[in-house]
Every structure is written in structure tokens, then in C-alpha cells.
Short mmCIF file of N, CA and C in Angstrom, two decimals:
data_model
loop_
_atom_site.label_atom_id
_atom_site.label_comp_id
_atom_site.label_asym_id
_atom_site.label_seq_id
_atom_site.Cartn_x
_atom_site.Cartn_y
_atom_site.Cartn_z
N MET A 194 -5.06 -5.69 24.56
CA MET A 194 -3.43 -5.19 24.13
C MET A 194 -3.73 -3.70 24.75
N ASN A 195 -2.68 -3.48 25.69
CA ASN A 195 -2.63 -2.33 26.37
C ASN A 195 -1.58 -1.59 25.60
N ILE A 196 -2.09 0.07 25.40
CA ILE A 196 -1.21 0.79 24.67
C ILE A 196 -1.30 2.39 25.29
N THR A 197 0.06 2.78 25.57
CA THR A 197 0.10 3.74 26.15
C THR A 197 0.08 5.28 25.45
N ILE A 198 -0.50 6.35 25.87
CA ILE A 198 -0.67 7.46 24.91
C ILE A 198 0.37 8.37 25.36
N ARG A 199 1.23 8.79 24.37
CA ARG A 199 2.46 9.22 24.53
C ARG A 199 2.53 10.94 23.81
N LYS A 200 3.23 11.84 24.50
CA LYS A 200 3.30 12.83 23.77
C LYS A 200 3.75 13.31 22.46
N ILE A 201 3.42 13.61 21.73
CA ILE A 201 3.85 13.76 20.14
C ILE A 201 3.75 15.19 19.91
N GLY A 202 4.85 16.02 20.10
CA GLY A 202 4.89 17.51 20.16
C GLY A 202 3.76 18.09 20.96
N ASN A 203 2.98 18.91 19.90
CA ASN A 203 1.98 19.70 20.90
C ASN A 203 0.53 18.63 21.05
N SER A 204 0.85 17.70 20.63
CA SER A 204 -0.21 16.70 20.43
C SER A 204 -0.23 15.39 21.58
N GLU A 205 -1.16 14.54 21.29
CA GLU A 205 -0.58 13.28 21.87
C GLU A 205 -1.36 12.00 21.26
N GLY A 206 -0.42 11.15 21.05
CA GLY A 206 -0.93 9.69 20.26
C GLY A 206 -0.49 8.34 20.89
N ILE A 207 -0.76 7.51 20.09
CA ILE A 207 -0.69 6.01 20.45
C ILE A 207 0.41 5.47 19.19
N ILE A 208 1.14 4.64 19.57
CA ILE A 208 1.99 3.44 18.78
C ILE A 208 1.17 2.19 18.65
N ILE A 209 0.87 2.10 17.23
CA ILE A 209 0.15 0.97 16.83
C ILE A 209 1.05 -0.23 16.34
N PRO A 210 1.04 -1.14 16.92
CA PRO A 210 2.23 -2.39 16.74
C PRO A 210 1.81 -2.70 14.94
N LYS A 211 3.07 -2.97 14.37
CA LYS A 211 3.17 -3.20 13.05
C LYS A 211 1.90 -4.66 13.00
N ASP A 212 2.17 -5.70 13.57
CA ASP A 212 1.52 -6.54 13.52
C ASP A 212 -0.26 -6.37 13.14
N VAL A 213 -0.78 -5.43 14.09
CA VAL A 213 -1.99 -4.95 13.80
C VAL A 213 -2.01 -4.36 12.77
N LEU A 214 -1.04 -3.51 12.58
CA LEU A 214 -1.42 -2.72 11.22
C LEU A 214 -1.28 -3.52 9.94
N ASP A 215 -0.33 -4.72 10.18
CA ASP A 215 -0.59 -5.56 8.76
C ASP A 215 -1.66 -6.13 8.76
N ARG A 216 -2.32 -6.77 9.87
CA ARG A 216 -3.77 -7.42 9.87
C ARG A 216 -4.77 -6.30 9.36
N MET A 217 -4.50 -5.24 9.38
CA MET A 217 -5.56 -4.06 9.08
C MET A 217 -5.57 -3.76 7.45
N GLY A 218 -4.09 -4.20 6.92
CA GLY A 218 -3.56 -3.70 5.66
C GLY A 218 -3.31 -2.24 5.48
N VAL A 219 -2.91 -1.59 6.54
CA VAL A 219 -2.50 -0.30 6.44
C VAL A 219 -0.95 -0.19 6.57
N LYS A 220 -0.34 0.76 6.25
CA LYS A 220 1.07 1.21 6.44
C LYS A 220 1.34 2.56 6.83
N ALA A 221 2.68 3.14 7.16
CA ALA A 221 2.83 4.54 7.42
C ALA A 221 2.44 5.34 6.26
N GLY A 222 1.62 6.35 6.56
CA GLY A 222 1.15 7.11 5.21
C GLY A 222 0.04 7.05 5.03
N ASP A 223 -0.58 6.02 5.23
CA ASP A 223 -2.09 5.73 5.10
C ASP A 223 -3.15 6.29 6.05
N GLU A 224 -4.29 6.71 5.51
CA GLU A 224 -5.27 7.24 6.23
C GLU A 224 -6.06 6.25 7.17
N ILE A 225 -6.52 6.46 8.20
CA ILE A 225 -7.23 5.38 8.73
C ILE A 225 -8.93 6.20 9.20
N VAL A 226 -9.65 5.70 9.60
CA VAL A 226 -10.90 6.53 10.41
C VAL A 226 -11.06 6.09 11.77
N LEU A 227 -11.05 7.21 12.26
CA LEU A 227 -11.24 6.84 13.72
C LEU A 227 -12.88 7.43 14.17
N LEU A 228 -13.14 5.92 14.66
CA LEU A 228 -14.72 6.39 15.13
C LEU A 228 -14.62 6.26 16.79
N GLU A 229 -15.51 7.33 17.17
CA GLU A 229 -15.73 7.38 18.72
C GLU A 229 -17.08 7.34 18.99
N GLU A 230 -17.49 6.48 20.02
CA GLU A 230 -18.82 6.14 20.38
C GLU A 230 -19.09 5.51 21.72
N ASP A 231 -19.99 6.03 22.54
CA ASP A 231 -20.03 5.40 23.81
C ASP A 231 -19.07 5.41 24.62
N GLY A 232 -17.93 6.29 24.67
CA GLY A 232 -16.58 6.20 25.20
C GLY A 232 -15.34 5.18 24.67
N GLU A 233 -15.74 4.61 23.68
CA GLU A 233 -14.93 3.59 22.90
C GLU A 233 -14.72 4.25 21.53
N ILE A 234 -13.10 3.90 21.24
CA ILE A 234 -12.50 4.24 20.21
C ILE A 234 -12.33 3.17 19.22
N ARG A 235 -12.97 3.31 17.97
CA ARG A 235 -12.53 2.16 17.07
C ARG A 235 -11.55 2.74 15.57
N LEU A 236 -10.73 2.01 15.31
CA LEU A 236 -9.67 2.45 14.10
C LEU A 236 -10.24 1.56 13.08
N ALA A 237 -10.41 2.10 11.62
CA ALA A 237 -11.02 1.40 10.41
C ALA A 237 -9.68 1.69 9.58
N ALA A 238 -9.53 1.04 8.46
CA ALA A 238 -8.87 1.18 7.17
C ALA A 238 -9.67 2.16 6.48
N GLN A 239 -9.07 3.23 5.84
CA GLN A 239 -10.01 4.03 5.02
C GLN A 239 -10.22 3.34 3.62
N ASN A 240 -11.42 3.68 3.04
CA ASN A 240 -11.92 2.78 1.85
C ASN A 240 -11.53 3.77 0.97
N ALA A 241 -10.67 3.78 0.27
CA ALA A 241 -9.94 4.72 -1.12
C ALA A 241 -11.26 4.87 -2.01
N ASP A 242 -12.01 3.90 -2.43
CA ASP A 242 -13.15 4.17 -3.37
C ASP A 242 -13.85 5.32 -2.58
N LEU A 243 -14.53 5.05 -1.39
CA LEU A 243 -15.48 5.82 -0.91
C LEU A 243 -14.80 7.25 -0.43
N ALA A 244 -13.64 7.41 0.14
CA ALA A 244 -12.98 8.53 0.09
C ALA A 244 -12.95 9.61 -0.98
N GLU A 245 -12.40 8.80 -2.42
CA GLU A 245 -12.57 9.35 -3.74
C GLU A 245 -14.19 9.97 -3.92
N GLN A 246 -15.38 8.94 -3.73
CA GLN A 246 -16.57 9.38 -3.73
C GLN A 246 -17.01 10.55 -2.93
N LEU A 247 -16.64 10.63 -1.93
CA LEU A 247 -16.65 11.86 -0.74
C LEU A 247 -16.16 13.08 -1.43
N LYS A 248 -14.94 12.93 -1.91
CA LYS A 248 -14.00 14.16 -2.34
C LYS A 248 -14.98 14.58 -3.31
N ALA A 249 -15.40 13.74 -4.27
CA ALA A 249 -16.10 14.42 -5.63
C ALA A 249 -17.28 14.84 -5.28
N ALA A 250 -18.41 14.50 -4.17
CA ALA A 250 -19.31 14.88 -3.82
C ALA A 250 -19.06 16.47 -3.03
N ARG A 251 -18.18 16.57 -2.14
CA ARG A 251 -17.80 17.89 -1.59
C ARG A 251 -17.28 18.99 -2.78
N MET A 252 -16.86 18.56 -4.00
CA MET A 252 -16.60 19.36 -4.79
C MET A 252 -17.89 19.79 -5.61
N GLY A 253 -18.79 18.84 -5.77
CA GLY A 253 -20.09 19.08 -6.35
C GLY A 253 -21.20 19.99 -5.39
N MET A 254 -20.63 19.75 -4.12
CA MET A 254 -21.48 20.62 -3.35
C MET A 254 -21.09 21.97 -3.52
N GLU A 255 -19.80 22.21 -3.15
CA GLU A 255 -19.36 23.64 -3.57
C GLU A 255 -19.74 24.04 -4.68
N LYS A 256 -19.46 23.45 -5.80
CA LYS A 256 -19.59 24.40 -7.03
C LYS A 256 -21.13 24.49 -6.98
N TYR A 257 -21.91 24.06 -6.64
CA TYR A 257 -23.48 23.93 -7.05
C TYR A 257 -24.22 24.49 -5.63
N ARG A 258 -23.19 25.08 -4.53
CA ARG A 258 -23.90 25.24 -3.38
C ARG A 258 -25.30 26.44 -3.23
N VAL A 259 -25.17 27.24 -4.56
CA VAL A 259 -26.45 28.22 -4.42
C VAL A 259 -27.64 27.39 -5.04
N ALA A 260 -27.44 26.58 -5.93
CA ALA A 260 -28.27 25.64 -6.65
C ALA A 260 -29.14 24.99 -5.38
N LEU A 261 -28.33 24.31 -4.78
CA LEU A 261 -28.48 23.40 -3.57
C LEU A 261 -29.29 23.84 -2.70
N ARG A 262 -28.72 25.32 -2.23
CA ARG A 262 -29.36 26.02 -1.26
C ARG A 262 -30.98 26.24 -1.79
N GLU A 263 -31.05 26.90 -2.73
CA GLU A 263 -32.39 27.14 -3.40
C GLU A 263 -33.03 26.00 -3.55
N LEU A 264 -32.76 24.66 -3.92
CA LEU A 264 -33.61 23.44 -4.02
C LEU A 264 -33.86 23.27 -2.52
N ALA A 265 -33.23 23.17 -1.56
CA ALA A 265 -33.40 22.74 0.08
C ALA A 265 -34.77 23.86 0.42
N LYS A 266 -34.95 24.89 -0.08
CA LYS A 266 -36.08 25.83 0.41
C LYS A 266 -37.51 24.99 0.29
#
């Protein structure tokens, strides 16, 4: 499938066909993960559980950053 990169404001973007979004199980407003490796781009549906766990981990790391820095020595 060929897709054209389009100008969107000061950025550039692509339009993902609805049938592809349906197969991925995502819709407008959902977050997806962009992975770039070896000159290729992959899009994957965001795992809501993992996103919540990462958010909690970031909050914990920020709250205990001094203690974690000391433990890392």
C-alpha cells in the first residue's frame, strides 16, 4: 500500500486508511506506538495496560529520584 506524506500545519503526516485502523483496533484519538528501525517505520496499537504501568513507574521514579540515585552508586 502506498501512502503520500502530506503537509499538516508545521508538520508532515500520513492518512491511514480506515480499513487498516479497523484491523489494528484503533480509532481517531487513540494513541499508537511508532517504531523506527533500520530505515523502516512500524505502527502498533498502544497497549493501555502497559501505558498505565509506565506512567506509574515514571511517577515513582520522579518521587524517589534522590533515593534511586543513591542506590545507583
